[in-house]
Structure formats: C-alpha cells, structure tokens
Amino acid sequence: MAELAHGTGPKVKGSKLRRDVGPVGLLFTAIGSVIGSGWLFGAFNASVIAGPSAIFSWLIAAAMIMLIGLCYAEIGPMFPISGGVVRYPHLVWGSFSSYSMGWIMWMSTAATPAIEVEGALQYATKYAPFTVFAKEGGVSAHVLTPLGIVVAIVLLAAFTAVNYFGVRLFSQVNNVMVWWKLGVIVLVIIMFIVTALAATGGAAAGNFVSHQFAPGGLPGIFVCIATAGITFSFLGFRQGIELAGETDNPKRNIPLAVIGSITITAVLYMLLQVAFTLMVPQSTLENSHGWLDLAFKNDFGPLAALALIGGLGWLAYILYFDAVVSPVNTGLIYTTITSRVSYAVGRNGNGPRWLATNNKHGVPYWSLLLSFLVSIVLLLPFPSWQQLVGFITSATVLTFGTGPLALMVFRRVLPERHRPFRLPGGHIIPFLAFYSTNMIMYWAGWQTNSKLLIAIVIGYVLFAIYGLTGNRKTMPRLDFKYGLFWIIPWLIMFGLVSWLFDPATPVIKGTFFWVFLINLGVSLLVYLIAINFTLPKERLERYVADAEEESAIEDETLAGGKVG
C-alpha cells in the first residue's frame, strides 16, 4: 500500500496487493478491457454520420481520452485503492460528491452488460428476429423485438448466475479472449483492405472522395465521437489503472498501460475505419445516395455483411461468432464490476449496508441482483445498441471528469505525498482533460443527456429517502457544501448547454461552434471552484488514511463472508 498523506505514516500490513503485474501484463489488461463491442459497430455508425472523415473522429477521441487517462495515471499509483473513480471524489470533497459520482458510474456500468447483450443480439439477428430496424425516439436503429428482449433478459440472468458462483474459471480464459479479439480485428483489417483493393484494381480508394469526404461537415466529425460508439470504444482504459496497486513499477507501467492501450487501439480503430471505407462497394454507395443514408443487406451486423458481400464467407462466420463471444466476455466482466461498485456504496455508508453482504463465494449477491434488475430496466428506454451507447458514453465521461479536478487538489493539498508518476505542464493537461469531458458530453446530444439528468435526479431522490429512513449511525458525514458548490452548478450548466445548443435540434440555432467557447468558459468556472473549494487538509488526510484501511478490509471481505 502507498504511504499515508503525511508521507511517513505506517503502511497497511499484510499482502493485500501483490505487485506481480509487469509492464506487458498491465498493458495487455488495459487493451483487453478497451476492446468490447464498440469496434463491431463503430466504423459503420461513424460512416453514416461523418463519412470517410470519421477517421479524424477516432483520432480526436483518442487524444481526448488520452488526456483524461493521463490524469488517472498520476493518481492511480498515489492511491492504489479499488473503485478509484468513485473514491477519489470522496477523499477530496466528501460523501455527497462520492455518492453523486458513484451513482452515475454505477448506472453506466450497469448499462454495459445490457449494451453488450444488445450488440450480440443485433449480429445474431441473421439467425433469428432478435432486432428490427425502426425509428425509436427519433433515431433509426436496430431495436430489440419482444423475442430479443426475452433473450436479453435470459443472457443477463446467465451473467448474474455465473457471477453468483464466482468467475475464477472464466477469468482464467480471459487472456485467451484478449488474443482472440486482437486477432480478429487485425484479420478483418488486412482482409478488407487486400480484398477491396485487389477486387477493384485500386479503385476502392475512390470511396474517400466519390461521395464527399465529410458529408456531415465538421459537426458530423465531432458528433459521432459521442454517438457512434467511438468514445465508448476507448472507455475500458481505466482497468489498467485499477491494477495500480498490483504492478511492480507504477512509475513506468501505469503510463505505459494508459498511453500504450489507447495508442494501440486507436491505430487499430483508425485502420478499421479505412478498411471499412474501402470495402463498401461503389454500387452500394450509389444506391444509398452517399454515406449519410448508407444501407446494405444484413447491415445489422455491418462488418460480417460486408465480408459476405466481398465473398469472404469464412470471415463473416468468424465475425458472427466473435460478435457473440466478445460481448459476452465484456458483459460478464462488467456484471462483476457493477456489483462491486454498489458493494462499495454499501460499505461507504452511502447506501444500505445489505448491498455489501457477500455469499460464501465472496460475491456481493444483493448488489449482483440489483445490478441485474437495473440492466433489465435500461433495456426499456434504450432498446438498441446505438441509443444506449450515447448514455453510457456521457455518464462514464462525466464521472471521469472528476479525475483531473481531484488531481489538482491533491497537488495543492498534498504536495509532499510520493508520486511514482507526475504529469508535466501544471494545469494544462488536467484542464484540457476536464474540457474534453464537457465537449464529449455535449456531442452526445440533448435526447441522451436529458435521460441521464433524469436518472441523476432519481439518484438524489433515492439518496434523500435513504437519508430519512436509513440507520443514521452507519451513515458517513455528508460534507454536503463541498460538493454542492461545484457539482450542482456543473450539472445545471451541462444541462442548459446541451438543451439550448443541442447538435441535432438546438433551441438557439447556428451555435454549434460557439459551444467550443461556451464550454471553455463553463469548464474554467467549474474547474476553479472545484479545485479550490475542498475538504480541509486534516479531514482529507483522515479520509485518505480511512480509504487505505478500508481497502485492506475490503480485500478480506470480498474473499468471502459478509460485513458485520
């Protein structure tokens, strides 16, 4: 464990965190977490919004996520505690801030198994009517049919059952799954590029300009960052940071895992976008009247469908198989993560203590059941992969926004604390990272963000009910004012900007590019308030010590038994 805030305090005894993970292992973990169902749909969805110019969308998204990830790369080795995204706000601003970010993070992680199931069933529509193309909530997408909803619930129940009895056996094959996912992506890129160029004598390169390079203009390039699954495809990078306490050289390995995983996957995703653009037949583009209305047979599974069109039937079957295996792999992992987030809420006293009750397999079963039920509920307002991806992106990025803020607070309040890795540039990278979170959330659109804000309000209502009816003796100090002065204004301004200047249906028209400046002002205001209005240093140090002690206890209780 890392040292306490004063730099010379005692370390937590015992072998709770073994530093056995080397640079390759940590990098590999991060890459495996990044690659989910996003790559199966991202190239097609991005092409429909931005055309061939979507390659820049992947590049911009990678740069923005890199900025955010680098902030966590400094904090992670400093505080190698589980659930850092939720716990860092608690250390800096107290329980109200921790609950706010914990609720939002919990919703986004609970939605991930649901979206992975939707992704698998969308590709499986080739074999049964699990989805149907329809316009739902103003968005044209493949939405779940009644049969699809039933099968989705069954799959979610299976995830829950496997987790209830433990996932050790499953985790043993996870490395094999990572190799499989990487191999399939590389295979698709190579075969698509070679086939497209060979079959057309190089004429396929004309796809980049024949129907406009950027049919959606500059707004299309930015909007698809949040709505096409592009940002979603990078969000797993933080899993490398979650293992901060288990790596043998944090100063070297954490930055390598963050920078390496985002860079490698960004290169793969951009090459896949190029390969997809080349592989679309000219006749298909002409029949679709360009990229913005792109459609072809079996496009519910776009990559597999293009493989079939190009005569690569064997590759199509690999893709259909991968479209089930990879999302199931990710869904199982996130079912575990979701239950552990609610477990942490129970242990921290921000929710009922029964959420932190484990079965004999060391699994928080009430948290697991609650996660299962919420995943089912999220299928109703978001019955398609494309609709749910915007919600997860906006919610997850919002919680990531606290990382850059917490980083600057730790630098100001705890300058003497040991930092295995330190970002250069002072405020530059943290501020740009926070600004990036606000821009990505804006690009998700009001239709998505309005539902997110409603969900946040519901969370506060539940928190108030728990505060009135729960056991006050187990509730932590709220520290309400420290979160109130920046979280609530941030959410209000985020909502107003999203509503007034919505990229699709703005109340004030012709302002899309003005939002770059508007959000710059919003980001600066919230940034300055958040990093200066924090817990007193003495209380912050006490919370740091409590969190490290709590992490040690958690290591024991998660191995079996329940909270006393």
XYZ file of C-alpha atoms in Angstrom:
564
model
C 0.000 0.000 0.000
C 1.046 3.585 -0.593
C 2.075 5.728 2.337
C -0.387 7.925 4.174
C -0.760 11.560 3.369
C 1.947 12.854 5.666
C 4.475 10.715 3.829
C 5.932 8.929 6.831
C 2.969 7.114 8.289
C 2.776 3.374 8.708
C 1.839 1.192 5.806
C -1.046 -1.217 5.869
C 0.397 -4.542 6.809
C -0.195 -7.804 5.019
C -0.005 -8.967 1.443
C -3.272 -7.471 0.240
C -1.874 -6.194 -3.026
C 0.851 -8.254 -4.619
C 2.946 -6.306 -7.054
C 3.245 -9.093 -9.583
C 1.876 -7.390 -12.696
C 4.621 -6.318 -15.072
C 4.501 -3.790 -17.924
C 3.264 -6.246 -20.565
C 0.647 -7.744 -18.272
C -0.747 -4.348 -17.324
C -0.742 -3.139 -20.929
C -2.447 -6.341 -22.028
C -5.126 -5.959 -19.360
C -5.875 -2.413 -20.476
C -6.056 -3.368 -24.174
C -8.365 -6.281 -23.421
C -10.676 -4.001 -21.454
C -10.751 -1.357 -24.184
C -11.842 -3.752 -26.932
C -15.526 -4.566 -26.479
C -18.493 -4.433 -28.826
C -17.689 -0.888 -29.975
C -15.446 -1.958 -32.831
C -18.191 -4.158 -34.294
C -20.454 -1.156 -34.941
C -18.269 1.948 -34.657
C -16.980 2.099 -38.246
C -20.464 1.734 -39.762
C -22.173 4.174 -37.366
C -19.389 6.719 -37.804
C -19.579 6.441 -41.595
C -23.312 7.162 -41.543
C -22.659 10.355 -39.559
C -19.315 11.601 -40.890
C -18.438 9.500 -43.939
C -14.730 8.789 -44.587
C -13.791 11.781 -42.405
C -14.716 9.647 -39.379
C -11.052 8.633 -39.247
C -10.440 12.060 -37.662
C -13.214 11.375 -35.148
C -11.285 8.344 -33.895
C -8.098 10.434 -33.687
C -9.746 13.288 -31.752
C -11.496 10.871 -29.382
C -8.233 9.049 -28.704
C -6.494 12.343 -27.897
C -9.273 13.408 -25.515
C -9.389 10.064 -23.713
C -5.589 10.146 -23.517
C -5.740 13.471 -21.666
C -8.231 12.044 -19.179
C -6.283 8.803 -18.796
C -3.021 10.602 -18.076
C -4.628 12.316 -15.078
C -5.597 8.952 -13.629
C -2.103 7.694 -14.428
C -0.760 10.116 -11.804
C -3.476 9.490 -9.196
C -3.578 5.699 -9.563
C -0.078 4.935 -8.245
C -0.568 7.505 -5.449
C -3.729 5.822 -4.164
C -3.786 2.162 -5.255
C -7.305 1.583 -3.902
C -10.178 -0.195 -5.637
C -13.027 1.872 -7.083
C -10.831 4.917 -7.522
C -13.200 6.779 -9.849
C -15.761 6.802 -7.022
C -13.386 7.093 -4.074
C -11.197 9.971 -5.272
C -14.139 12.439 -5.062
C -14.811 11.170 -1.531
C -11.236 11.903 -0.480
C -11.381 15.445 -1.852
C -14.987 16.645 -1.455
C -16.634 14.129 0.883
C -19.580 11.738 0.762
C -22.043 13.838 -1.240
C -19.588 14.102 -4.133
C -18.702 10.434 -3.800
C -22.355 9.423 -3.893
C -23.031 11.668 -6.914
C -20.204 10.180 -8.965
C -20.821 6.686 -7.588
C -24.461 6.745 -8.682
C -23.598 7.939 -12.179
C -20.738 5.450 -12.531
C -22.933 2.663 -11.236
C -25.596 3.451 -13.845
C -23.062 3.424 -16.660
C -21.502 0.136 -15.544
C -24.959 -1.423 -15.041
C -25.800 -0.391 -18.607
C -22.700 -2.049 -20.067
C -23.908 -5.681 -19.757
C -27.160 -4.526 -21.360
C -25.420 -2.902 -24.331
C -23.144 -5.911 -24.823
C -26.202 -8.161 -24.961
C -27.840 -5.786 -27.449
C -24.703 -5.873 -29.586
C -24.596 -9.668 -29.586
C -28.303 -9.957 -30.445
C -28.047 -7.377 -33.215
C -25.461 -9.509 -35.011
C -27.428 -12.664 -34.162
C -30.431 -11.196 -35.994
C -29.094 -13.073 -39.005
C -30.339 -16.270 -37.377
C -33.494 -15.093 -35.569
C -35.607 -11.896 -35.369
C -33.924 -10.509 -32.258
C -33.910 -6.923 -33.593
C -35.803 -4.955 -36.212
C -34.842 -1.742 -37.992
C -37.083 1.039 -36.712
C -37.157 4.668 -35.708
C -37.140 4.859 -31.925
C -37.029 8.226 -30.175
C -36.060 9.988 -33.393
C -33.127 7.629 -34.015
C -33.122 4.991 -36.739
C -31.572 1.845 -35.325
C -31.966 -1.895 -34.887
C -34.151 -2.145 -31.781
C -34.926 -5.257 -29.755
C -38.068 -7.178 -30.631
C -40.148 -8.901 -27.902
C -38.147 -12.063 -28.614
C -34.936 -10.062 -28.379
C -35.939 -8.594 -25.006
C -36.698 -12.065 -23.614
C -33.371 -13.462 -24.814
C -31.551 -10.361 -23.499
C -33.046 -10.939 -20.043
C -32.023 -14.606 -20.175
C -28.446 -13.644 -21.061
C -28.317 -11.033 -18.315
C -29.605 -13.669 -15.888
C -26.838 -16.003 -17.066
C -24.221 -13.305 -16.377
C -25.678 -12.931 -12.897
C -25.686 -16.682 -12.255
C -22.064 -17.105 -13.326
C -21.020 -14.215 -11.100
C -23.018 -15.559 -8.162
C -20.950 -18.734 -8.134
C -17.723 -16.873 -8.821
C -15.898 -16.093 -12.055
C -12.479 -17.530 -11.345
C -12.787 -20.176 -14.054
C -13.936 -17.567 -16.529
C -11.098 -15.195 -15.632
C -8.574 -17.915 -16.398
C -9.523 -17.830 -20.071
C -9.670 -14.032 -20.259
C -6.159 -13.705 -21.707
C -7.129 -16.105 -24.471
C -10.155 -13.905 -25.174
C -7.945 -10.826 -25.488
C -5.715 -12.548 -28.021
C -8.822 -13.670 -29.891
C -10.271 -10.141 -30.054
C -6.992 -8.618 -31.221
C -6.532 -11.344 -33.801
C -9.993 -10.903 -35.286
C -9.612 -7.120 -35.598
C -6.242 -7.433 -37.333
C -7.596 -10.165 -39.613
C -10.579 -8.026 -40.634
C -8.369 -5.017 -41.373
C -5.965 -6.997 -43.537
C -8.626 -8.964 -45.435
C -10.852 -5.934 -46.068
C -8.010 -3.765 -47.398
C -6.470 -6.514 -49.544
C -9.810 -7.717 -50.907
C -11.155 -4.237 -51.668
C -8.036 -3.058 -53.477
C -7.496 -6.330 -55.336
C -11.115 -6.662 -56.479
C -11.303 -3.096 -57.799
C -7.767 -2.662 -59.040
C -7.258 0.088 -56.501
C -10.432 1.937 -57.481
C -11.857 1.377 -53.984
C -9.651 4.246 -52.811
C -12.087 6.493 -54.640
C -14.626 5.825 -51.877
C -12.905 8.500 -49.819
C -13.928 11.296 -52.210
C -16.566 9.967 -54.628
C -19.465 10.812 -52.293
C -17.759 13.559 -50.282
C -15.043 13.044 -47.730
C -17.011 14.784 -44.978
C -20.705 14.656 -45.925
C -21.705 15.602 -42.390
C -19.333 18.543 -42.333
C -17.257 19.411 -39.276
C -20.252 18.906 -36.926
C -20.519 15.309 -38.122
C -16.870 14.651 -37.272
C -17.418 15.833 -33.699
C -20.914 14.461 -33.062
C -20.031 10.895 -33.989
C -17.284 10.939 -31.337
C -20.027 10.559 -28.718
C -22.903 8.967 -30.650
C -21.315 6.384 -32.959
C -19.612 4.355 -30.238
C -16.172 5.893 -30.801
C -15.544 7.222 -27.292
C -17.308 4.147 -25.917
C -14.681 2.020 -27.659
C -11.918 3.585 -25.520
C -13.571 3.697 -22.088
C -12.052 0.449 -20.817
C -8.592 2.036 -20.493
C -9.079 2.636 -16.769
C -8.862 -1.071 -15.964
C -5.095 -0.738 -16.281
C -5.179 1.974 -13.616
C -7.418 -0.110 -11.352
C -4.469 -2.521 -11.032
C -2.190 0.298 -9.894
C -1.553 -1.400 -6.573
C -0.537 -4.683 -8.178
C 2.119 -3.585 -10.648
C 5.811 -3.920 -9.868
C 6.863 -0.489 -11.203
C 3.978 2.041 -11.173
C 6.117 4.922 -12.410
C 6.895 3.029 -15.614
C 3.959 0.664 -16.018
C 0.924 2.889 -15.366
C 1.770 5.493 -18.069
C 2.725 2.636 -20.406
C -0.640 0.940 -19.856
C -2.633 4.144 -20.386
C -0.700 5.585 -23.315
C 0.021 2.186 -24.863
C -3.536 0.816 -24.698
C -5.122 3.978 -26.095
C -2.464 4.378 -28.811
C -2.557 0.754 -29.973
C -6.342 0.550 -30.061
C -6.596 3.979 -31.718
C -4.324 2.796 -34.532
C -6.380 -0.387 -34.919
C -9.682 1.509 -34.914
C -8.481 4.046 -37.490
C -7.174 1.284 -39.744
C -10.512 -0.485 -39.363
C -12.304 2.713 -40.425
C -10.074 2.880 -43.505
C -10.698 -0.796 -44.246
C -14.469 -0.346 -43.892
C -14.455 2.680 -46.204
C -12.542 0.735 -48.867
C -14.739 -2.357 -48.545
C -18.083 -0.658 -49.226
C -18.928 -1.320 -52.908
C -19.384 1.712 -55.142
C -22.790 0.370 -56.181
C -23.883 0.330 -52.539
C -22.857 3.959 -52.106
C -24.754 4.934 -55.237
C -27.888 3.043 -54.209
C -27.700 4.642 -50.766
C -27.152 8.113 -52.310
C -23.981 8.557 -50.309
C -22.667 7.850 -46.847
C -25.334 9.522 -44.714
C -28.000 7.012 -45.789
C -25.663 4.034 -46.133
C -27.535 0.739 -46.064
C -26.923 -2.763 -47.355
C -28.252 -6.265 -46.838
C -27.799 -7.622 -43.294
C -26.289 -4.332 -42.090
C -27.475 -5.182 -38.579
C -24.055 -6.885 -38.481
C -22.163 -4.444 -40.718
C -18.684 -5.965 -40.741
C -19.940 -9.508 -41.307
C -22.326 -8.274 -44.003
C -19.501 -6.571 -45.896
C -17.425 -9.732 -45.611
C -20.259 -11.672 -47.273
C -20.636 -9.027 -49.986
C -16.905 -9.282 -50.675
C -17.024 -13.064 -50.958
C -15.343 -13.654 -47.589
C -17.944 -16.020 -46.170
C -15.495 -17.681 -43.803
C -14.578 -14.292 -42.300
C -18.254 -13.434 -41.910
C -18.825 -16.533 -39.792
C -15.814 -15.660 -37.637
C -17.310 -12.207 -37.122
C -20.746 -13.579 -36.252
C -19.079 -15.866 -33.720
C -16.943 -13.041 -32.322
C -19.986 -10.767 -32.107
C -21.426 -13.171 -29.556
C -18.267 -14.249 -27.741
C -16.638 -10.817 -27.262
C -19.736 -9.018 -25.919
C -20.486 -11.938 -23.602
C -16.909 -11.721 -22.322
C -17.275 -7.990 -21.650
C -20.786 -8.373 -20.241
C -19.606 -10.891 -17.665
C -16.744 -8.623 -16.604
C -18.976 -5.575 -16.202
C -21.612 -7.536 -14.312
C -18.887 -8.151 -11.752
C -17.739 -4.516 -11.812
C -21.285 -3.188 -11.319
C -21.909 -5.358 -8.272
C -18.589 -4.240 -6.770
C -19.436 -0.554 -7.300
C -22.726 -0.961 -5.398
C -20.808 -3.029 -2.830
C -18.540 -0.014 -2.272
C -21.595 2.243 -1.897
C -22.886 -0.063 0.840
C -19.551 -0.177 2.647
C -19.089 3.597 2.452
C -22.494 4.125 4.089
C -23.942 5.971 1.083
C -26.437 3.131 0.616
C -27.979 0.254 2.583
C -25.411 -1.959 4.284
C -27.010 -5.075 2.832
C -25.535 -4.092 -0.536
C -22.159 -5.109 0.948
C -23.269 -8.580 2.055
C -21.297 -11.411 0.422
C -22.191 -15.046 -0.123
C -19.836 -17.945 0.595
C -18.207 -17.449 -2.795
C -17.171 -13.896 -1.821
C -19.764 -12.311 -4.127
C -21.980 -9.372 -3.006
C -25.169 -11.122 -4.055
C -27.690 -8.377 -3.237
C -25.619 -5.938 -5.255
C -25.465 -8.505 -8.034
C -29.248 -8.927 -8.046
C -29.809 -5.170 -8.046
C -27.410 -4.772 -10.978
C -29.324 -7.457 -12.889
C -32.655 -5.681 -12.347
C -31.284 -2.280 -13.366
C -29.739 -3.744 -16.524
C -33.191 -5.042 -17.492
C -34.842 -1.684 -16.779
C -32.291 0.116 -19.001
C -33.360 -2.006 -21.969
C -36.707 -0.170 -21.997
C -35.655 3.455 -22.670
C -32.623 2.287 -24.697
C -33.765 -0.746 -26.766
C -30.901 -0.502 -29.272
C -27.101 -0.554 -29.137
C -26.792 2.872 -30.752
C -29.198 4.532 -28.296
C -27.592 3.048 -25.191
C -24.039 3.798 -26.320
C -24.602 7.549 -26.044
C -25.966 7.189 -22.493
C -23.010 5.095 -21.337
C -20.533 7.441 -23.009
C -21.990 10.582 -21.462
C -22.395 9.044 -17.985
C -18.931 7.486 -17.881
C -17.151 10.543 -19.227
C -18.977 12.720 -16.668
C -17.538 10.635 -13.821
C -14.098 10.661 -15.446
C -14.237 14.461 -15.307
C -13.619 14.383 -11.554
C -10.187 12.809 -12.050
C -8.448 15.916 -13.440
C -10.077 18.040 -10.710
C -9.026 15.678 -7.922
C -5.511 15.541 -9.347
C -5.050 19.289 -8.982
C -6.474 19.224 -5.451
C -4.022 16.504 -4.430
C -1.166 18.560 -5.877
C -2.246 21.623 -3.923
C -3.193 19.992 -0.611
C -0.765 17.051 -0.529
C 2.316 18.324 -2.374
C 4.633 16.209 -0.196
C 2.936 12.898 -0.997
C 5.036 10.469 -3.035
C 4.077 10.379 -6.721
C 5.524 7.462 -8.716
C 4.456 9.304 -11.880
C 3.890 13.027 -12.303
C 2.359 14.757 -15.300
C 4.293 17.737 -16.661
C 2.706 21.019 -17.640
C 0.970 22.126 -14.453
C -2.722 22.869 -15.090
C -2.598 22.382 -18.861
C -3.329 18.653 -19.192
C -5.852 18.426 -16.302
C -7.817 21.429 -17.598
C -7.830 20.180 -21.196
C -8.954 16.772 -19.901
C -11.848 18.348 -17.987
C -12.740 20.473 -21.027
C -12.743 17.324 -23.146
C -15.280 15.653 -20.849
C -17.651 18.594 -21.270
C -17.332 18.567 -25.054
C -17.893 14.818 -25.370
C -20.996 15.046 -23.172
C -22.331 17.918 -25.288
C -21.845 15.975 -28.508
C -23.947 13.115 -27.084
C -26.999 15.344 -27.591
C -29.947 16.506 -25.504
C -32.043 13.400 -26.203
C -29.428 11.280 -24.417
C -28.365 13.828 -21.810
C -31.928 14.599 -20.739
C -32.376 10.936 -19.773
C -29.038 10.995 -17.954
C -30.056 14.072 -15.969
C -33.407 12.476 -15.073
C -31.516 9.403 -13.844
C -29.251 11.651 -11.740
C -32.275 13.361 -10.178
C -33.741 9.927 -9.367
C -30.446 9.079 -7.683
C -30.652 12.156 -5.474
C -34.252 11.333 -4.571
C -33.217 7.811 -3.541
C -30.322 9.265 -1.555
C -32.708 11.609 0.272
C -35.089 8.732 1.042
C -32.221 6.649 2.370
C -31.062 9.592 4.461
C -34.502 9.881 6.045
C -35.159 6.183 6.563
C -31.709 4.589 6.933
C -29.624 3.951 10.007
C -28.013 7.293 10.733
C -25.336 5.645 12.863
C -23.836 3.939 9.807
C -24.096 6.987 7.547
C -20.891 8.930 6.926
C -20.556 12.668 7.278
C -22.196 14.162 4.204
C -19.824 17.102 3.593
C -22.672 18.485 1.513
C -21.388 22.009 0.958
C -18.102 20.918 -0.584
C -19.853 19.097 -3.406
C -22.858 21.410 -3.642
C -20.859 24.422 -4.787
C -19.469 22.759 -7.902
C -21.336 19.534 -8.754
C -24.845 21.015 -8.873
C -23.787 24.112 -10.883
C -21.820 21.846 -13.228
C -24.830 19.602 -13.849
C -27.132 22.610 -14.346
C -24.791 24.302 -16.819
C -24.153 20.995 -18.599
C -27.917 20.525 -18.981
C -28.525 24.074 -20.202
C -25.756 23.921 -22.796
C -26.968 20.514 -24.005
C -30.576 21.729 -24.292
C -30.036 25.196 -25.763
C -27.336 24.204 -28.247
C -28.223 20.567 -28.971
C -26.340 19.479 -32.133
C -29.499 17.958 -33.647
C -32.367 20.232 -32.530
C -30.936 23.390 -30.929
C -33.198 25.934 -29.278
C -30.729 28.590 -30.380
C -29.735 27.737 -33.937
C -26.408 28.284 -35.655
C -24.406 27.987 -32.451
C -22.682 24.592 -32.799
C -19.162 26.019 -32.983
C -19.851 28.703 -30.378
C -20.239 25.858 -27.880
C -16.482 25.301 -28.049
C -16.078 28.733 -26.424
C -19.136 28.413 -24.169
C -17.933 25.103 -22.759
C -14.471 26.589 -22.363
C -15.973 29.179 -20.012
C -18.118 26.592 -18.200
C -15.147 24.267 -17.789
C -12.918 27.039 -16.455
C -15.523 28.205 -13.927
C -16.253 24.727 -12.569
C -12.551 23.823 -12.624
C -11.573 26.820 -10.494
C -14.390 26.291 -7.983
C -13.836 22.540 -7.659
C -10.080 22.636 -7.079
C -10.283 25.449 -4.528
C -13.406 24.568 -2.543
C -12.421 21.264 -0.945
C -12.295 19.484 2.387
C -9.881 20.890 4.974
C -6.455 19.294 4.719
C -6.791 17.491 8.059
C -10.057 15.834 7.051
C -8.745 14.992 3.589
C -5.730 13.269 5.149
C -8.016 11.360 7.507
C -10.203 10.230 4.601
C -7.099 9.069 2.725
C -6.000 7.005 5.721
C -9.533 5.607 6.164
C -9.749 4.691 2.477
C -6.472 2.785 2.586
C -7.558 0.921 5.709
C -10.957 0.267 4.123
C -9.241 -1.106 1.009
C -7.316 -3.605 3.122
C -10.520 -4.729 4.883
C -12.310 -4.962 1.535
C -9.656 -7.316 0.201
C -10.568 -9.681 3.034
C -14.358 -9.389 2.894
C -14.519 -9.787 -0.875
C -12.752 -13.108 -0.427
C -15.784 -14.395 1.463
C -18.186 -13.675 4.279
C -20.120 -10.503 4.881
C -19.935 -7.148 6.513
C -20.543 -7.345 10.236
